[in-house]
PDB file of C-alpha atoms in Angstrom:
ATOM      1  CA  MET D   1      -0.863 -83.223 -39.001  1.00 79.00           C
ATOM      2  CA  THR D   2      -2.611 -85.853 -41.074  1.00 88.00           C
ATOM      3  CA  PRO D   3      -5.885 -85.018 -42.819  1.00 89.00           C
ATOM      4  CA  ALA D   4      -7.679 -87.569 -40.598  1.00 92.00           C
ATOM      5  CA  ALA D   5      -6.326 -85.960 -37.394  1.00 89.00           C
ATOM      6  CA  ARG D   6      -7.256 -82.499 -38.687  1.00 90.00           C
ATOM      7  CA  ARG D   7     -10.787 -83.633 -39.467  1.00 91.00           C
ATOM      8  CA  GLN D   8     -11.102 -85.253 -36.038  1.00 92.00           C
ATOM      9  CA  LEU D   9     -10.010 -82.035 -34.287  1.00 88.00           C
ATOM     10  CA  ILE D  10     -12.513 -80.026 -36.295  1.00 90.00           C
ATOM     11  CA  GLU D  11     -15.362 -82.439 -35.555  1.00 92.00           C
ATOM     12  CA  ARG D  12     -14.487 -82.571 -31.856  1.00 92.00           C
ATOM     13  CA  HIS D  13     -14.745 -78.774 -31.555  1.00 91.00           C
ATOM     14  CA  LEU D  14     -18.001 -78.281 -33.488  1.00 92.00           C
ATOM     15  CA  PRO D  15     -20.007 -77.904 -30.229  1.00 93.00           C
ATOM     16  CA  LEU D  16     -17.789 -74.937 -29.369  1.00 92.00           C
ATOM     17  CA  VAL D  17     -18.679 -73.359 -32.723  1.00 92.00           C
ATOM     18  CA  ARG D  18     -22.399 -73.870 -32.092  1.00 92.00           C
ATOM     19  CA  ALA D  19     -22.147 -72.393 -28.590  1.00 91.00           C
ATOM     20  CA  LEU D  20     -20.344 -69.298 -29.857  1.00 90.00           C
ATOM     21  CA  ALA D  21     -22.733 -68.909 -32.815  1.00 90.00           C
ATOM     22  CA  ARG D  22     -25.737 -68.962 -30.428  1.00 89.00           C
ATOM     23  CA  ARG D  23     -24.424 -65.779 -28.805  1.00 86.00           C
ATOM     24  CA  TYR D  24     -24.939 -63.906 -32.066  1.00 80.00           C
ATOM     25  CA  ALA D  25     -27.968 -65.799 -33.441  1.00 78.00           C
ATOM     26  CA  GLY D  26     -30.391 -62.932 -32.878  1.00 74.00           C
ATOM     27  CA  GLU D  27     -28.728 -60.929 -35.606  1.00 62.00           C
ATOM     28  CA  GLU D  28     -28.657 -63.667 -38.249  1.00 75.00           C
ATOM     29  CA  SER D  29     -29.699 -67.309 -38.643  1.00 83.00           C
ATOM     30  CA  LEU D  30     -27.918 -69.773 -36.385  1.00 86.00           C
ATOM     31  CA  GLU D  31     -27.009 -72.118 -39.235  1.00 89.00           C
ATOM     32  CA  GLU D  32     -25.320 -69.370 -41.234  1.00 90.00           C
ATOM     33  CA  LEU D  33     -23.346 -68.282 -38.186  1.00 90.00           C
ATOM     34  CA  VAL D  34     -22.330 -71.896 -37.507  1.00 92.00           C
ATOM     35  CA  GLN D  35     -20.994 -72.130 -41.079  1.00 92.00           C
ATOM     36  CA  VAL D  36     -19.000 -68.939 -40.585  1.00 92.00           C
ATOM     37  CA  GLY D  37     -17.806 -70.226 -37.212  1.00 92.00           C
ATOM     38  CA  VAL D  38     -16.608 -73.472 -38.800  1.00 93.00           C
ATOM     39  CA  ILE D  39     -14.434 -71.402 -41.127  1.00 93.00           C
ATOM     40  CA  GLY D  40     -12.909 -69.793 -38.027  1.00 93.00           C
ATOM     41  CA  LEU D  41     -12.434 -73.233 -36.451  1.00 93.00           C
ATOM     42  CA  ILE D  42     -10.645 -74.497 -39.565  1.00 93.00           C
ATOM     43  CA  LYS D  43      -8.345 -71.452 -39.486  1.00 92.00           C
ATOM     44  CA  ALA D  44      -7.668 -72.058 -35.781  1.00 92.00           C
ATOM     45  CA  VAL D  45      -6.889 -75.754 -36.325  1.00 92.00           C
ATOM     46  CA  ASP D  46      -4.579 -74.952 -39.233  1.00 91.00           C
ATOM     47  CA  ASN D  47      -2.693 -72.269 -37.261  1.00 90.00           C
ATOM     48  CA  TYR D  48      -2.664 -74.065 -33.893  1.00 88.00           C
ATOM     49  CA  ASP D  49       0.735 -74.744 -32.323  1.00 86.00           C
ATOM     50  CA  SER D  50       0.546 -77.244 -29.457  1.00 84.00           C
ATOM     51  CA  ALA D  51       4.106 -76.318 -28.423  1.00 87.00           C
ATOM     52  CA  ARG D  52       2.778 -73.033 -26.964  1.00 87.00           C
ATOM     53  CA  GLY D  53       1.031 -74.924 -24.185  1.00 86.00           C
ATOM     54  CA  VAL D  54      -2.468 -73.585 -24.882  1.00 86.00           C
ATOM     55  CA  ALA D  55      -5.435 -75.903 -25.394  1.00 88.00           C
ATOM     56  CA  LEU D  56      -6.942 -75.856 -28.894  1.00 87.00           C
ATOM     57  CA  GLY D  57     -10.353 -74.867 -27.514  1.00 87.00           C
ATOM     58  CA  ALA D  58      -8.885 -71.860 -25.722  1.00 89.00           C
ATOM     59  CA  TYR D  59      -7.021 -70.837 -28.868  1.00 90.00           C
ATOM     60  CA  ALA D  60      -9.963 -71.486 -31.213  1.00 91.00           C
ATOM     61  CA  ALA D  61     -12.689 -69.657 -29.260  1.00 91.00           C
ATOM     62  CA  PRO D  62     -11.504 -66.092 -29.976  1.00 92.00           C
ATOM     63  CA  VAL D  63     -10.682 -67.016 -33.584  1.00 92.00           C
ATOM     64  CA  ILE D  64     -14.192 -68.407 -34.122  1.00 93.00           C
ATOM     65  CA  ALA D  65     -15.871 -65.475 -32.363  1.00 90.00           C
ATOM     66  CA  GLY D  66     -13.769 -63.043 -34.395  1.00 90.00           C
ATOM     67  CA  GLU D  67     -14.751 -64.716 -37.642  1.00 91.00           C
ATOM     68  CA  ILE D  68     -18.443 -64.493 -36.685  1.00 90.00           C
ATOM     69  CA  ARG D  69     -18.136 -60.841 -35.617  1.00 87.00           C
ATOM     70  CA  HIS D  70     -16.267 -60.022 -38.826  1.00 87.00           C
ATOM     71  CA  HIS D  71     -19.065 -61.653 -40.844  1.00 86.00           C
ATOM     72  CA  LEU D  72     -21.729 -59.702 -38.950  1.00 83.00           C
ATOM     73  CA  ARG D  73     -19.770 -56.471 -39.306  1.00 77.00           C
ATOM     74  CA  ASP D  74     -19.638 -56.989 -43.058  1.00 73.00           C
ATOM     75  CA  ARG D  75     -23.346 -57.833 -43.225  1.00 71.00           C
ATOM     76  CA  CYS D  76     -24.764 -55.367 -40.714  1.00 57.00           C
ATOM     77  CA  ALA D  77     -22.362 -52.407 -40.977  1.00 49.00           C
ATOM     78  CA  PRO D  78     -22.827 -51.072 -37.435  1.00 50.00           C
ATOM     79  CA  VAL D  79     -22.421 -47.380 -36.772  1.00 54.00           C
ATOM     80  CA  ARG D  80     -19.520 -46.603 -34.483  1.00 58.00           C
ATOM     81  CA  VAL D  81     -20.018 -43.915 -31.884  1.00 57.00           C
ATOM     82  CA  PRO D  82     -16.871 -41.923 -31.033  1.00 62.00           C
ATOM     83  CA  ARG D  83     -15.644 -42.414 -27.453  1.00 63.00           C
ATOM     84  CA  ARG D  84     -16.269 -38.791 -26.523  1.00 62.00           C
ATOM     85  CA  MET D  85     -19.929 -39.206 -27.503  1.00 58.00           C
ATOM     86  CA  GLN D  86     -20.225 -42.557 -25.719  1.00 56.00           C
ATOM     87  CA  ALA D  87     -19.215 -40.777 -22.520  1.00 55.00           C
ATOM     88  CA  ASP D  88     -22.183 -38.432 -23.022  1.00 53.00           C
ATOM     89  CA  GLY D  89     -24.546 -41.394 -23.349  1.00 52.00           C
ATOM     90  CA  VAL D  90     -25.291 -40.959 -27.063  1.00 47.00           C
ATOM     91  CA  ARG D  91     -26.920 -44.045 -28.553  1.00 47.00           C
ATOM     92  CA  VAL D  92     -26.883 -44.792 -32.285  1.00 44.00           C
ATOM     93  CA  HIS D  93     -28.667 -47.683 -33.959  1.00 44.00           C
ATOM     94  CA  ALA D  94     -27.444 -49.218 -37.199  1.00 44.00           C
ATOM     95  CA  VAL D  95     -29.588 -48.393 -40.200  1.00 45.00           C
ATOM     96  CA  THR D  96     -29.810 -50.775 -43.129  1.00 47.00           C
ATOM     97  CA  LEU D  97     -31.704 -50.286 -46.381  1.00 45.00           C
ATOM     98  CA  GLU D  98     -34.361 -52.634 -44.977  1.00 47.00           C
ATOM     99  CA  THR D  99     -34.743 -50.411 -41.920  1.00 45.00           C
ATOM    100  CA  LEU D 100     -35.027 -47.350 -44.071  1.00 45.00           C
ATOM    101  CA  THR D 101     -37.809 -49.019 -46.025  1.00 45.00           C
ATOM    102  CA  GLU D 102     -39.669 -49.958 -42.821  1.00 47.00           C
ATOM    103  CA  THR D 103     -39.443 -46.449 -41.393  1.00 47.00           C
ATOM    104  CA  GLY D 104     -40.516 -44.747 -44.590  1.00 46.00           C
ATOM    105  CA  HIS D 105     -37.317 -42.800 -45.278  1.00 49.00           C
ATOM    106  CA  ALA D 106     -36.837 -44.826 -48.432  1.00 45.00           C
ATOM    107  CA  ALA D 107     -40.285 -46.207 -49.247  1.00 49.00           C
ATOM    108  CA  ASP D 108     -39.213 -47.808 -52.497  1.00 53.00           C
ATOM    109  CA  PRO D 109     -36.061 -49.009 -54.256  1.00 57.00           C
ATOM    110  CA  ALA D 110     -35.891 -45.798 -56.274  1.00 60.00           C
ATOM    111  CA  ALA D 111     -35.762 -43.744 -53.072  1.00 57.00           C
ATOM    112  CA  ALA D 112     -33.066 -46.029 -51.643  1.00 60.00           C
ATOM    113  CA  ALA D 113     -31.075 -45.617 -54.855  1.00 65.00           C
ATOM    114  CA  GLN D 114     -31.520 -41.864 -54.592  1.00 68.00           C
ATOM    115  CA  ASP D 115     -30.152 -41.984 -51.021  1.00 68.00           C
ATOM    116  CA  ARG D 116     -27.078 -43.830 -52.298  1.00 72.00           C
ATOM    117  CA  VAL D 117     -26.600 -41.216 -55.038  1.00 74.00           C
ATOM    118  CA  VAL D 118     -26.855 -38.388 -52.494  1.00 75.00           C
ATOM    119  CA  LEU D 119     -24.285 -40.112 -50.273  1.00 77.00           C
ATOM    120  CA  SER D 120     -21.997 -40.751 -53.226  1.00 80.00           C
ATOM    121  CA  ASP D 121     -22.213 -37.094 -54.296  1.00 81.00           C
ATOM    122  CA  ALA D 122     -21.490 -35.932 -50.760  1.00 82.00           C
ATOM    123  CA  LEU D 123     -18.434 -38.187 -50.583  1.00 85.00           C
ATOM    124  CA  ARG D 124     -17.177 -36.882 -53.940  1.00 86.00           C
ATOM    125  CA  SER D 125     -17.413 -33.318 -52.636  1.00 87.00           C
ATOM    126  CA  LEU D 126     -14.795 -34.064 -49.963  1.00 89.00           C
ATOM    127  CA  PRO D 127     -11.135 -33.293 -50.634  1.00 90.00           C
ATOM    128  CA  PRO D 128      -9.196 -36.388 -51.781  1.00 90.00           C
ATOM    129  CA  ARG D 129      -7.378 -36.924 -48.474  1.00 91.00           C
ATOM    130  CA  GLU D 130     -10.614 -36.765 -46.453  1.00 91.00           C
ATOM    131  CA  ARG D 131     -12.392 -39.040 -48.928  1.00 89.00           C
ATOM    132  CA  GLU D 132      -9.555 -41.576 -48.629  1.00 91.00           C
ATOM    133  CA  VAL D 133      -9.580 -41.473 -44.814  1.00 91.00           C
ATOM    134  CA  VAL D 134     -13.372 -41.998 -44.769  1.00 88.00           C
ATOM    135  CA  ARG D 135     -13.032 -44.882 -47.239  1.00 88.00           C
ATOM    136  CA  LEU D 136     -10.298 -46.557 -45.203  1.00 91.00           C
ATOM    137  CA  ARG D 137     -12.270 -46.144 -41.980  1.00 89.00           C
ATOM    138  CA  PHE D 138     -15.736 -47.208 -43.095  1.00 83.00           C
ATOM    139  CA  VAL D 139     -15.189 -49.367 -46.186  1.00 82.00           C
ATOM    140  CA  GLU D 140     -11.985 -51.163 -45.212  1.00 84.00           C
ATOM    141  CA  ASP D 141     -12.871 -50.917 -41.485  1.00 87.00           C
ATOM    142  CA  LEU D 142      -9.357 -49.854 -40.458  1.00 89.00           C
ATOM    143  CA  SER D 143      -8.611 -48.272 -37.102  1.00 90.00           C
ATOM    144  CA  GLN D 144      -7.238 -44.746 -36.973  1.00 91.00           C
ATOM    145  CA  ALA D 145      -3.786 -46.142 -36.156  1.00 91.00           C
ATOM    146  CA  GLN D 146      -3.917 -48.437 -39.185  1.00 93.00           C
ATOM    147  CA  ILE D 147      -5.016 -45.534 -41.395  1.00 93.00           C
ATOM    148  CA  ALA D 148      -2.134 -43.461 -40.030  1.00 93.00           C
ATOM    149  CA  ASP D 149       0.333 -46.230 -40.922  1.00 93.00           C
ATOM    150  CA  ARG D 150      -1.075 -46.585 -44.417  1.00 92.00           C
ATOM    151  CA  THR D 151      -1.292 -42.870 -45.228  1.00 91.00           C
ATOM    152  CA  GLY D 152       1.819 -41.633 -43.429  1.00 92.00           C
ATOM    153  CA  LEU D 153      -0.206 -39.270 -41.225  1.00 91.00           C
ATOM    154  CA  SER D 154      -0.205 -39.224 -37.445  1.00 93.00           C
ATOM    155  CA  GLN D 155      -3.123 -40.866 -35.636  1.00 92.00           C
ATOM    156  CA  VAL D 156      -4.133 -37.455 -34.263  1.00 93.00           C
ATOM    157  CA  HIS D 157      -4.168 -35.999 -37.787  1.00 94.00           C
ATOM    158  CA  VAL D 158      -6.281 -38.951 -39.000  1.00 93.00           C
ATOM    159  CA  SER D 159      -8.719 -38.340 -36.133  1.00 92.00           C
ATOM    160  CA  ARG D 160      -9.022 -34.637 -36.968  1.00 93.00           C
ATOM    161  CA  THR D 161      -9.345 -35.317 -40.690  1.00 93.00           C
ATOM    162  CA  LEU D 162     -12.059 -37.900 -40.058  1.00 91.00           C
ATOM    163  CA  ARG D 163     -13.936 -35.599 -37.670  1.00 91.00           C
ATOM    164  CA  GLY D 164     -13.850 -32.765 -40.212  1.00 91.00           C
ATOM    165  CA  ALA D 165     -14.960 -34.988 -43.079  1.00 90.00           C
ATOM    166  CA  LEU D 166     -17.846 -36.434 -41.085  1.00 88.00           C
ATOM    167  CA  GLY D 167     -18.908 -32.946 -40.036  1.00 86.00           C
ATOM    168  CA  ARG D 168     -19.013 -31.821 -43.672  1.00 86.00           C
ATOM    169  CA  LEU D 169     -20.913 -34.957 -44.687  1.00 83.00           C
ATOM    170  CA  ARG D 170     -23.386 -34.439 -41.846  1.00 82.00           C
ATOM    171  CA  ALA D 171     -23.965 -30.835 -42.909  1.00 81.00           C
ATOM    172  CA  GLN D 172     -24.630 -31.917 -46.497  1.00 79.00           C
ATOM    173  CA  LEU D 173     -26.733 -34.976 -45.752  1.00 75.00           C
ATOM    174  CA  LEU D 174     -28.944 -33.854 -42.863  1.00 70.00           C
ATOM    175  CA  PRO D 175     -30.994 -31.423 -44.960  1.00 61.00           C
ATOM    176  CA  SER D 176     -31.612 -34.034 -47.661  1.00 52.00           C
ATOM    177  CA  TRP D 177     -32.446 -36.946 -45.320  1.00 51.00           C
ATOM    178  CA  THR D 178     -34.472 -35.274 -42.596  1.00 50.00           C
ATOM    179  CA  ASP D 179     -37.284 -32.823 -42.221  1.00 46.00           C
ATOM    180  CA  GLY D 180     -36.682 -29.269 -41.011  1.00 44.00           C
ATOM    181  CA  GLN D 181     -37.686 -30.014 -37.413  1.00 41.00           C
ATOM    182  CA  THR D 182     -35.069 -32.787 -37.082  1.00 42.00           C
ATOM    183  CA  VAL D 183     -32.411 -30.517 -38.570  1.00 43.00           C
ATOM    184  CA  ALA D 184     -33.292 -27.773 -36.091  1.00 45.00           C
ATOM    185  CA  ILE D 185     -33.104 -30.224 -33.180  1.00 42.00           C
ATOM    186  CA  ALA D 186     -29.757 -31.570 -34.421  1.00 45.00           C
ATOM    187  CA  GLN D 187     -28.326 -28.080 -34.827  1.00 47.00           C
ATOM    188  CA  GLU D 188     -29.597 -27.068 -31.379  1.00 46.00           C
ATOM    189  CA  ALA D 189     -28.031 -30.198 -29.815  1.00 45.00           C
ATOM    190  CA  ARG D 190     -24.702 -29.435 -31.474  1.00 49.00           C
ATOM    191  CA  ALA D 191     -24.811 -25.836 -30.187  1.00 48.00           C
ATOM    192  CA  THR D 192     -25.068 -26.968 -26.560  1.00 41.00           C
TER     193      THR D 192
END
């Protein structure tokens, strides 16, 4: 494909990028999401194979949306609720440092830094295998199956290791991040 044809394809599909970016604009500025979406469009144009019989727009849409979601995931770091808890109707909202500041849990940068130190210490207290599984899951954003492939464990073992590590982290962090009443409510909820 010539550079002129490539550019023409990209320009022709810019409205698709804008339409997809509008879906996610509440979480971040539309213009930034359009820029990220254009990166996805460029990747789609470069990898597009017309011999497969699929229109470029149909091929590009999930690539663009994926690029935008990946960007938001990196920026917003959503909390994932395990399926078994989703079935029980548990709702978790993502917490950023800005949110912590607004709610008073970390009223100043020093308190936010202290929270990061507490989290870092809690992570260091985990056994190496658990620490690695947590890192792969939440830093590298790998699925349990991908972690199993990388570590040589079974997916079930990864799931159990992750559950145990998160339980230990929860036990260490709840007392330092919440008041006694919240801890009592959390412990009572876990007992039922």
